[in-house]
PDB file of C-alpha atoms and ligand atoms in Angstrom:
ATOM      1  CA  MET A   1      -8.281 -58.893 -79.593  1.00  0.00           C
ATOM      2  CA  LEU A   2      -8.716 -59.313 -83.307  1.00  0.00           C
ATOM      3  CA  ASN A   3     -10.552 -57.449 -85.184  1.00  0.00           C
ATOM      4  CA  ILE A   4     -11.328 -57.261 -88.678  1.00  0.00           C
ATOM      5  CA  VAL A   5     -12.977 -55.879 -91.303  1.00  0.00           C
ATOM      6  CA  LEU A   6     -13.965 -58.525 -94.434  1.00  0.00           C
ATOM      7  CA  PHE A   7     -14.765 -56.380 -97.310  1.00  0.00           C
ATOM      8  CA  GLY A   8     -15.736 -56.492-101.194  1.00  0.00           C
ATOM      9  CA  PRO A   9     -19.032 -56.170-103.578  1.00  0.00           C
ATOM     10  CA  PRO A  10     -21.657 -57.743-103.103  1.00  0.00           C
ATOM     11  CA  GLY A  11     -21.038 -61.898-103.656  1.00  0.00           C
ATOM     12  CA  ALA A  12     -17.799 -61.726-102.990  1.00  0.00           C
ATOM     13  CA  GLY A  13     -17.922 -64.264-100.316  1.00  0.00           C
ATOM     14  CA  LYS A  14     -17.790 -62.241 -97.506  1.00  0.00           C
ATOM     15  CA  GLY A  15     -21.029 -64.425 -95.970  1.00  0.00           C
ATOM     16  CA  THR A  16     -18.679 -67.148 -96.729  1.00  0.00           C
ATOM     17  CA  GLN A  17     -15.160 -67.468 -95.698  1.00  0.00           C
ATOM     18  CA  SER A  18     -16.902 -65.212 -92.207  1.00  0.00           C
ATOM     19  CA  GLU A  19     -17.772 -68.671 -90.743  1.00  0.00           C
ATOM     20  CA  ASN A  20     -14.323 -69.783 -91.953  1.00  0.00           C
ATOM     21  CA  ILE A  21     -12.896 -67.737 -89.697  1.00  0.00           C
ATOM     22  CA  VAL A  22     -14.928 -67.409 -86.986  1.00  0.00           C
ATOM     23  CA  LYS A  23     -14.463 -71.037 -86.507  1.00  0.00           C
ATOM     24  CA  LYS A  24     -10.338 -70.531 -86.968  1.00  0.00           C
ATOM     25  CA  TYR A  25     -10.052 -67.583 -84.980  1.00  0.00           C
ATOM     26  CA  GLU A  26     -12.760 -67.818 -82.693  1.00  0.00           C
ATOM     27  CA  LEU A  27     -14.990 -63.939 -83.371  1.00  0.00           C
ATOM     28  CA  VAL A  28     -17.572 -62.538 -83.117  1.00  0.00           C
ATOM     29  CA  HIS A  29     -19.827 -62.437 -86.449  1.00  0.00           C
ATOM     30  CA  LEU A  30     -20.657 -59.275 -87.266  1.00  0.00           C
ATOM     31  CA  SER A  31     -22.532 -59.148 -90.592  1.00  0.00           C
ATOM     32  CA  THR A  32     -25.525 -55.829 -91.257  1.00  0.00           C
ATOM     33  CA  GLY A  33     -26.876 -57.712 -93.898  1.00  0.00           C
ATOM     34  CA  ASP A  34     -27.803 -61.089 -91.513  1.00  0.00           C
ATOM     35  CA  LEU A  35     -28.583 -58.859 -88.739  1.00  0.00           C
ATOM     36  CA  PHE A  36     -31.414 -57.010 -90.489  1.00  0.00           C
ATOM     37  CA  ARG A  37     -31.838 -60.453 -92.503  1.00  0.00           C
ATOM     38  CA  LYS A  38     -32.769 -61.363 -88.499  1.00  0.00           C
ATOM     39  CA  HIS A  39     -34.870 -58.279 -87.749  1.00  0.00           C
ATOM     40  CA  LEU A  40     -36.504 -58.953 -90.865  1.00  0.00           C
ATOM     41  CA  GLY A  41     -38.013 -62.544 -89.517  1.00  0.00           C
ATOM     42  CA  ASP A  42     -38.705 -61.478 -86.604  1.00  0.00           C
ATOM     43  CA  GLY A  43     -41.004 -58.261 -87.989  1.00  0.00           C
ATOM     44  CA  THR A  44     -39.590 -55.583 -86.088  1.00  0.00           C
ATOM     45  CA  PRO A  45     -39.637 -51.725 -86.937  1.00  0.00           C
ATOM     46  CA  LEU A  46     -36.135 -51.572 -87.998  1.00  0.00           C
ATOM     47  CA  GLY A  47     -36.461 -54.896 -90.604  1.00  0.00           C
ATOM     48  CA  THR A  48     -39.575 -53.081 -91.813  1.00  0.00           C
ATOM     49  CA  LEU A  49     -37.517 -49.754 -92.844  1.00  0.00           C
ATOM     50  CA  ALA A  50     -34.481 -52.238 -93.904  1.00  0.00           C
ATOM     51  CA  GLN A  51     -36.340 -53.957 -96.052  1.00  0.00           C
ATOM     52  CA  GLY A  52     -37.586 -51.347 -98.750  1.00  0.00           C
ATOM     53  CA  TYR A  53     -34.212 -50.686 -99.217  1.00  0.00           C
ATOM     54  CA  MET A  54     -32.597 -54.335 -99.117  1.00  0.00           C
ATOM     55  CA  ASP A  55     -35.073 -55.764-102.073  1.00  0.00           C
ATOM     56  CA  GLU A  56     -33.979 -52.717-104.244  1.00  0.00           C
ATOM     57  CA  GLY A  57     -30.173 -52.840-103.122  1.00  0.00           C
ATOM     58  CA  ASN A  58     -29.996 -50.040-102.214  1.00  0.00           C
ATOM     59  CA  LEU A  59     -27.641 -49.353 -98.663  1.00  0.00           C
ATOM     60  CA  VAL A  60     -30.111 -48.603 -95.496  1.00  0.00           C
ATOM     61  CA  PRO A  61     -29.231 -45.138 -94.160  1.00  0.00           C
ATOM     62  CA  ASP A  62     -25.945 -45.563 -92.129  1.00  0.00           C
ATOM     63  CA  GLU A  63     -27.362 -43.443 -88.868  1.00  0.00           C
ATOM     64  CA  VAL A  64     -29.595 -46.956 -88.599  1.00  0.00           C
ATOM     65  CA  VAL A  65     -27.195 -49.203 -89.588  1.00  0.00           C
ATOM     66  CA  ILE A  66     -24.433 -47.625 -87.140  1.00  0.00           C
ATOM     67  CA  LYS A  67     -26.959 -47.895 -84.007  1.00  0.00           C
ATOM     68  CA  MET A  68     -27.692 -51.210 -84.645  1.00  0.00           C
ATOM     69  CA  VAL A  69     -23.914 -52.514 -85.058  1.00  0.00           C
ATOM     70  CA  GLU A  70     -23.328 -49.917 -81.968  1.00  0.00           C
ATOM     71  CA  ASP A  71     -26.313 -52.508 -79.444  1.00  0.00           C
ATOM     72  CA  LYS A  72     -23.681 -55.401 -81.309  1.00  0.00           C
ATOM     73  CA  ILE A  73     -20.831 -54.533 -79.998  1.00  0.00           C
ATOM     74  CA  ALA A  74     -22.270 -53.616 -76.375  1.00  0.00           C
ATOM     75  CA  GLU A  75     -24.149 -56.706 -76.074  1.00  0.00           C
ATOM     76  CA  GLU A  76     -20.703 -58.724 -76.597  1.00  0.00           C
ATOM     77  CA  THR A  77     -18.755 -58.778 -73.526  1.00  0.00           C
ATOM     78  CA  GLY A  78     -16.312 -60.236 -73.530  1.00  0.00           C
ATOM     79  CA  ALA A  79     -15.617 -61.309 -77.057  1.00  0.00           C
ATOM     80  CA  LYS A  80     -12.104 -62.863 -78.383  1.00  0.00           C
ATOM     81  CA  GLY A  81     -12.308 -60.338 -80.972  1.00  0.00           C
ATOM     82  CA  PHE A  82     -15.130 -59.529 -83.838  1.00  0.00           C
ATOM     83  CA  ILE A  83     -15.241 -59.812 -87.384  1.00  0.00           C
ATOM     84  CA  PHE A  84     -17.510 -57.171 -89.342  1.00  0.00           C
ATOM     85  CA  ASP A  85     -18.830 -58.838 -92.325  1.00  0.00           C
ATOM     86  CA  GLY A  86     -20.385 -56.361 -94.920  1.00  0.00           C
ATOM     87  CA  PHE A  87     -20.033 -53.071 -92.722  1.00  0.00           C
ATOM     88  CA  PRO A  88     -18.886 -50.705 -92.915  1.00  0.00           C
ATOM     89  CA  ARG A  89     -20.203 -49.964 -96.387  1.00  0.00           C
ATOM     90  CA  THR A  90     -19.681 -46.050 -96.315  1.00  0.00           C
ATOM     91  CA  VAL A  91     -16.649 -43.439 -95.283  1.00  0.00           C
ATOM     92  CA  PRO A  92     -19.081 -42.430 -92.543  1.00  0.00           C
ATOM     93  CA  GLN A  93     -19.680 -45.890 -91.029  1.00  0.00           C
ATOM     94  CA  ALA A  94     -15.479 -46.563 -91.076  1.00  0.00           C
ATOM     95  CA  GLU A  95     -15.317 -42.901 -89.136  1.00  0.00           C
ATOM     96  CA  ALA A  96     -18.335 -44.071 -86.523  1.00  0.00           C
ATOM     97  CA  LEU A  97     -16.517 -47.845 -86.233  1.00  0.00           C
ATOM     98  CA  ASP A  98     -13.609 -46.185 -85.013  1.00  0.00           C
ATOM     99  CA  GLY A  99     -15.625 -44.615 -82.863  1.00  0.00           C
ATOM    100  CA  MET A 100     -17.279 -46.727 -80.970  1.00  0.00           C
ATOM    101  CA  LEU A 101     -14.546 -49.522 -80.831  1.00  0.00           C
ATOM    102  CA  GLU A 102     -12.350 -46.356 -79.295  1.00  0.00           C
ATOM    103  CA  LYS A 103     -14.643 -46.511 -76.334  1.00  0.00           C
ATOM    104  CA  PHE A 104     -13.783 -50.208 -75.033  1.00  0.00           C
ATOM    105  CA  SER A 105     -10.412 -50.019 -76.470  1.00  0.00           C
ATOM    106  CA  TYR A 106     -10.327 -51.708 -79.039  1.00  0.00           C
ATOM    107  CA  SER A 107      -8.917 -51.242 -82.954  1.00  0.00           C
ATOM    108  CA  ILE A 108      -9.684 -52.825 -86.204  1.00  0.00           C
ATOM    109  CA  SER A 109      -6.234 -54.646 -86.975  1.00  0.00           C
ATOM    110  CA  LYS A 110      -6.774 -55.226 -90.599  1.00  0.00           C
ATOM    111  CA  MET A 111      -9.150 -54.920 -93.478  1.00  0.00           C
ATOM    112  CA  LEU A 112      -8.973 -57.832 -96.021  1.00  0.00           C
ATOM    113  CA  ALA A 113     -10.824 -57.154 -99.208  1.00  0.00           C
ATOM    114  CA  LEU A 114     -11.957 -59.735-101.535  1.00  0.00           C
ATOM    115  CA  GLU A 115     -11.335 -58.972-104.672  1.00  0.00           C
ATOM    116  CA  VAL A 116     -14.133 -60.598-108.079  1.00  0.00           C
ATOM    117  CA  SER A 117     -14.206 -59.387-111.163  1.00  0.00           C
ATOM    118  CA  PRO A 118     -18.222 -58.121-111.833  1.00  0.00           C
ATOM    119  CA  ASN A 119     -18.958 -60.765-114.260  1.00  0.00           C
ATOM    120  CA  GLU A 120     -18.149 -63.434-111.438  1.00  0.00           C
ATOM    121  CA  LEU A 121     -19.722 -61.131-108.691  1.00  0.00           C
ATOM    122  CA  ARG A 122     -23.141 -61.624-110.979  1.00  0.00           C
ATOM    123  CA  ALA A 123     -23.065 -65.231-111.825  1.00  0.00           C
ATOM    124  CA  ARG A 124     -22.411 -65.475-107.654  1.00  0.00           C
ATOM    125  CA  LEU A 125     -25.790 -63.543-106.761  1.00  0.00           C
ATOM    126  CA  ARG A 126     -27.573 -65.178-109.670  1.00  0.00           C
ATOM    127  CA  SER A 127     -26.666 -68.964-109.053  1.00  0.00           C
ATOM    128  CA  ARG A 128     -27.737 -67.954-105.165  1.00  0.00           C
ATOM    129  CA  GLY A 129     -30.822 -66.127-106.288  1.00  0.00           C
ATOM    130  CA  LYS A 130     -32.709 -70.216-107.443  1.00  0.00           C
ATOM    131  CA  THR A 131     -32.039 -71.034-103.778  1.00  0.00           C
ATOM    132  CA  SER A 132     -32.326 -68.590-101.571  1.00  0.00           C
ATOM    133  CA  GLY A 133     -34.894 -66.661-101.545  1.00  0.00           C
ATOM    134  CA  ARG A 134     -33.567 -63.690-101.832  1.00  0.00           C
ATOM    135  CA  VAL A 135     -35.317 -61.194-103.315  1.00  0.00           C
ATOM    136  CA  ASP A 136     -31.965 -58.491-103.996  1.00  0.00           C
ATOM    137  CA  ASP A 137     -30.224 -61.760-105.665  1.00  0.00           C
ATOM    138  CA  GLN A 138     -32.771 -62.446-108.374  1.00  0.00           C
ATOM    139  CA  ASP A 139     -33.584 -59.851-110.865  1.00  0.00           C
ATOM    140  CA  ASP A 140     -30.091 -58.210-112.611  1.00  0.00           C
ATOM    141  CA  ALA A 141     -30.847 -54.910-112.364  1.00  0.00           C
ATOM    142  CA  LYS A 142     -30.970 -54.881-108.724  1.00  0.00           C
ATOM    143  CA  ILE A 143     -27.645 -57.092-108.848  1.00  0.00           C
ATOM    144  CA  ASP A 144     -26.502 -54.107-110.691  1.00  0.00           C
ATOM    145  CA  ASN A 145     -27.471 -52.016-108.513  1.00  0.00           C
ATOM    146  CA  ARG A 146     -25.866 -53.247-105.943  1.00  0.00           C
ATOM    147  CA  ILE A 147     -22.484 -53.411-107.894  1.00  0.00           C
ATOM    148  CA  ASN A 148     -22.856 -49.662-108.783  1.00  0.00           C
ATOM    149  CA  ILE A 149     -23.486 -48.393-105.694  1.00  0.00           C
ATOM    150  CA  TYR A 150     -20.500 -50.685-104.453  1.00  0.00           C
ATOM    151  CA  ASN A 151     -18.238 -48.572-106.659  1.00  0.00           C
ATOM    152  CA  GLU A 152     -19.665 -45.033-105.684  1.00  0.00           C
ATOM    153  CA  GLU A 153     -20.106 -45.246-102.138  1.00  0.00           C
ATOM    154  CA  THR A 154     -17.930 -48.508-100.405  1.00  0.00           C
ATOM    155  CA  THR A 155     -14.871 -48.457-102.753  1.00  0.00           C
ATOM    156  CA  PRO A 156     -14.237 -44.904-100.820  1.00  0.00           C
ATOM    157  CA  VAL A 157     -13.660 -47.262 -97.331  1.00  0.00           C
ATOM    158  CA  VAL A 158     -10.596 -48.737 -99.307  1.00  0.00           C
ATOM    159  CA  ASP A 159      -8.722 -45.371 -99.047  1.00  0.00           C
ATOM    160  CA  TYR A 160      -9.898 -45.063 -95.343  1.00  0.00           C
ATOM    161  CA  TYR A 161      -8.142 -48.421 -94.176  1.00  0.00           C
ATOM    162  CA  HIS A 162      -4.939 -47.781 -96.813  1.00  0.00           C
ATOM    163  CA  LYS A 163      -4.360 -44.262 -94.665  1.00  0.00           C
ATOM    164  CA  GLN A 164      -4.308 -46.685 -91.843  1.00  0.00           C
ATOM    165  CA  ASN A 165      -2.179 -49.200 -93.184  1.00  0.00           C
ATOM    166  CA  LYS A 166      -4.775 -52.017 -92.258  1.00  0.00           C
ATOM    167  CA  PHE A 167      -5.614 -52.790 -95.963  1.00  0.00           C
ATOM    168  CA  CYS A 168      -4.720 -56.025 -97.802  1.00  0.00           C
ATOM    169  CA  SER A 169      -6.745 -57.197-100.842  1.00  0.00           C
ATOM    170  CA  ILE A 170      -7.305 -60.869-101.041  1.00  0.00           C
ATOM    171  CA  ASP A 171      -7.835 -62.925-104.424  1.00  0.00           C
ATOM    172  CA  GLY A 172     -11.479 -63.722-104.163  1.00  0.00           C
ATOM    173  CA  VAL A 173     -11.362 -65.862-107.479  1.00  0.00           C
ATOM    174  CA  GLY A 174     -10.952 -69.872-106.789  1.00  0.00           C
ATOM    175  CA  SER A 175     -11.942 -72.469-104.415  1.00  0.00           C
ATOM    176  CA  ILE A 176     -13.464 -71.391-100.909  1.00  0.00           C
ATOM    177  CA  ALA A 177     -10.202 -73.039 -99.292  1.00  0.00           C
ATOM    178  CA  THR A 178      -7.201 -71.763-101.372  1.00  0.00           C
ATOM    179  CA  ILE A 179      -9.314 -67.583-100.710  1.00  0.00           C
ATOM    180  CA  PHE A 180      -9.652 -68.672 -96.671  1.00  0.00           C
ATOM    181  CA  ASN A 181      -5.855 -69.979 -96.768  1.00  0.00           C
ATOM    182  CA  ALA A 182      -4.449 -66.428 -98.155  1.00  0.00           C
ATOM    183  CA  ILE A 183      -6.850 -64.842 -95.252  1.00  0.00           C
ATOM    184  CA  CYS A 184      -5.437 -67.245 -92.662  1.00  0.00           C
ATOM    185  CA  LYS A 185      -1.740 -65.711 -93.598  1.00  0.00           C
ATOM    186  CA  GLU A 186      -2.749 -62.574 -92.874  1.00  0.00           C
ATOM    187  CA  LEU A 187      -4.120 -63.456 -89.823  1.00  0.00           C
ATOM    188  CA  ASP A 188      -1.948 -65.833 -88.542  1.00  0.00           C
ATOM    189  CA  PRO A 189       0.324 -62.743 -87.440  1.00  0.00           C
ATOM    190  CA  PHE A 190      -2.422 -61.380 -85.489  1.00  0.00           C
ATOM    191  CA  ASN A 191      -3.526 -64.386 -83.615  1.00  0.00           C
TER     192      ASN A 191
HETATM  193  P1  B4P B 201     -25.095 -58.254 -97.551  1.00  0.00           P
HETATM  194  O1  B4P B 201     -25.884 -59.546 -96.466  1.00  0.00           O
HETATM  195  O2  B4P B 201     -23.608 -58.397 -96.628  1.00  0.00           O
HETATM  196  O3  B4P B 201     -24.791 -59.048 -98.423  1.00  0.00           O
HETATM  197  P2  B4P B 201     -24.080 -59.824 -99.996  1.00  0.00           P
HETATM  198  O4  B4P B 201     -23.157 -58.434-100.287  1.00  0.00           O
HETATM  199  O5  B4P B 201     -24.530 -60.214-100.758  1.00  0.00           O
HETATM  200  O6  B4P B 201     -23.333 -61.101 -99.854  1.00  0.00           O
HETATM  201  P3  B4P B 201     -21.724 -61.387-100.080  1.00  0.00           P
HETATM  202  O7  B4P B 201     -20.473 -60.806-100.197  1.00  0.00           O
HETATM  203  O8  B4P B 201     -21.617 -62.326 -98.229  1.00  0.00           O
HETATM  204  O9  B4P B 201     -21.991 -63.579-100.111  1.00  0.00           O
HETATM  205  P4  B4P B 201     -21.793 -64.644-100.116  1.00  0.00           P
HETATM  206  O10 B4P B 201     -20.626 -65.034 -99.377  1.00  0.00           O
HETATM  207  O11 B4P B 201     -22.753 -65.326 -99.106  1.00  0.00           O
HETATM  208  O12 B4P B 201     -25.958 -57.213 -97.888  1.00  0.00           O
HETATM  209  C1  B4P B 201     -27.172 -57.408 -98.011  1.00  0.00           C
HETATM  210  C2  B4P B 201     -27.835 -56.446 -98.107  1.00  0.00           C
HETATM  211  O13 B4P B 201     -28.309 -55.122 -96.499  1.00  0.00           O
HETATM  212  C3  B4P B 201     -26.776 -55.069 -98.959  1.00  0.00           C
HETATM  213  O14 B4P B 201     -27.415 -54.789 -99.924  1.00  0.00           O
HETATM  214  C4  B4P B 201     -27.940 -53.781 -98.215  1.00  0.00           C
HETATM  215  O15 B4P B 201     -29.035 -53.214 -98.422  1.00  0.00           O
HETATM  216  C5  B4P B 201     -27.718 -53.953 -96.947  1.00  0.00           C
HETATM  217  N1  B4P B 201     -27.018 -53.568 -95.586  1.00  0.00           N
HETATM  218  C6  B4P B 201     -26.058 -54.541 -95.714  1.00  0.00           C
HETATM  219  N2  B4P B 201     -24.455 -54.144 -94.655  1.00  0.00           N
HETATM  220  C7  B4P B 201     -25.164 -52.484 -94.540  1.00  0.00           C
HETATM  221  C8  B4P B 201     -24.008 -51.868 -94.734  1.00  0.00           C
HETATM  222  N3  B4P B 201     -22.952 -51.398 -93.845  1.00  0.00           N
HETATM  223  N4  B4P B 201     -24.766 -49.786 -94.915  1.00  0.00           N
HETATM  224  C9  B4P B 201     -25.986 -49.787 -95.723  1.00  0.00           C
HETATM  225  N5  B4P B 201     -26.466 -51.706 -96.081  1.00  0.00           N
HETATM  226  C10 B4P B 201     -25.966 -52.211 -95.758  1.00  0.00           C
HETATM  227  O16 B4P B 201     -21.350 -64.937-101.320  1.00  0.00           O
HETATM  228  C11 B4P B 201     -22.168 -65.170-102.518  1.00  0.00           C
HETATM  229  C12 B4P B 201     -22.125 -66.335-103.698  1.00  0.00           C
HETATM  230  O17 B4P B 201     -21.521 -66.849-104.037  1.00  0.00           O
HETATM  231  C13 B4P B 201     -23.249 -66.915-102.698  1.00  0.00           C
HETATM  232  O18 B4P B 201     -24.162 -68.538-103.618  1.00  0.00           O
HETATM  233  C14 B4P B 201     -21.410 -68.196-102.360  1.00  0.00           C
HETATM  234  O19 B4P B 201     -21.971 -69.681-102.431  1.00  0.00           O
HETATM  235  C15 B4P B 201     -20.751 -67.956-103.770  1.00  0.00           C
HETATM  236  N6  B4P B 201     -19.224 -67.729-103.118  1.00  0.00           N
HETATM  237  C16 B4P B 201     -18.854 -67.373-102.674  1.00  0.00           C
HETATM  238  N7  B4P B 201     -17.496 -67.761-102.359  1.00  0.00           N
HETATM  239  C17 B4P B 201     -17.500 -68.309-103.698  1.00  0.00           C
HETATM  240  C18 B4P B 201     -16.149 -68.854-104.452  1.00  0.00           C
HETATM  241  N8  B4P B 201     -14.801 -68.934-104.144  1.00  0.00           N
HETATM  242  N9  B4P B 201     -16.234 -69.449-105.952  1.00  0.00           N
HETATM  243  C19 B4P B 201     -17.240 -69.566-106.302  1.00  0.00           C
HETATM  244  N10 B4P B 201     -18.964 -69.015-105.481  1.00  0.00           N
HETATM  245  C20 B4P B 201     -18.475 -68.516-104.081  1.00  0.00           C
END
């Protein structure tokens, strides 16, 4: 079973590359950002709770995110594998993910980290903000807050997977196809 963590700062291309990975490797796409936006669109209490954090570019509390992911994994019986997009974003989330997967005798195969400079991230997010309607993409202060939170709270996750020999860095700048090829080189041996 192929289970991937797709990691990187906001705007690194996690959502973009996930679409291609899901098609090629037939994995279940589990994007915590997409799940929160779905809850928000459906008007659920979880969506309302998450909105306050997301609109400001802050992280939703760990216990809320972890519970949502746990429910989603349990729903997907018979999956060939999972791609975790935007999760884990903290070390407690990474530890919880390992615990959840263990219950099903699954484990993470590889963590792929998309590397993109802060200036490029800002440009991509601002550009998406013109059409996405996402409040968190439309304000420079919120974009900077997301990048700062990534540097402070999310980068320790790199070390977590390094220690397990699962970390792999991918250059996230270039054409979408070139980046996807680099990802496939890492994933094909598992297939
Ligand atoms: P996410 O939905 O995960 O959003 P993201 O980090 O902004 O997006 P991503 O990296 O997927 O960017 P994309 O491919 O779209 O999170 C949103 C919020 O949800 C968080 O701020 C937080 O509040 C909350 N949240 C989510 N998960 C959480 C968790 N685990 N814990 C706590 N809170 C959580 O790419 C961005 C843009 O770049 C697009 O416009 C795309 O077209 C462009 N692009 C992509 N690849 C490119 C390339 N190669 N070249 C040029 N442009 C490219």
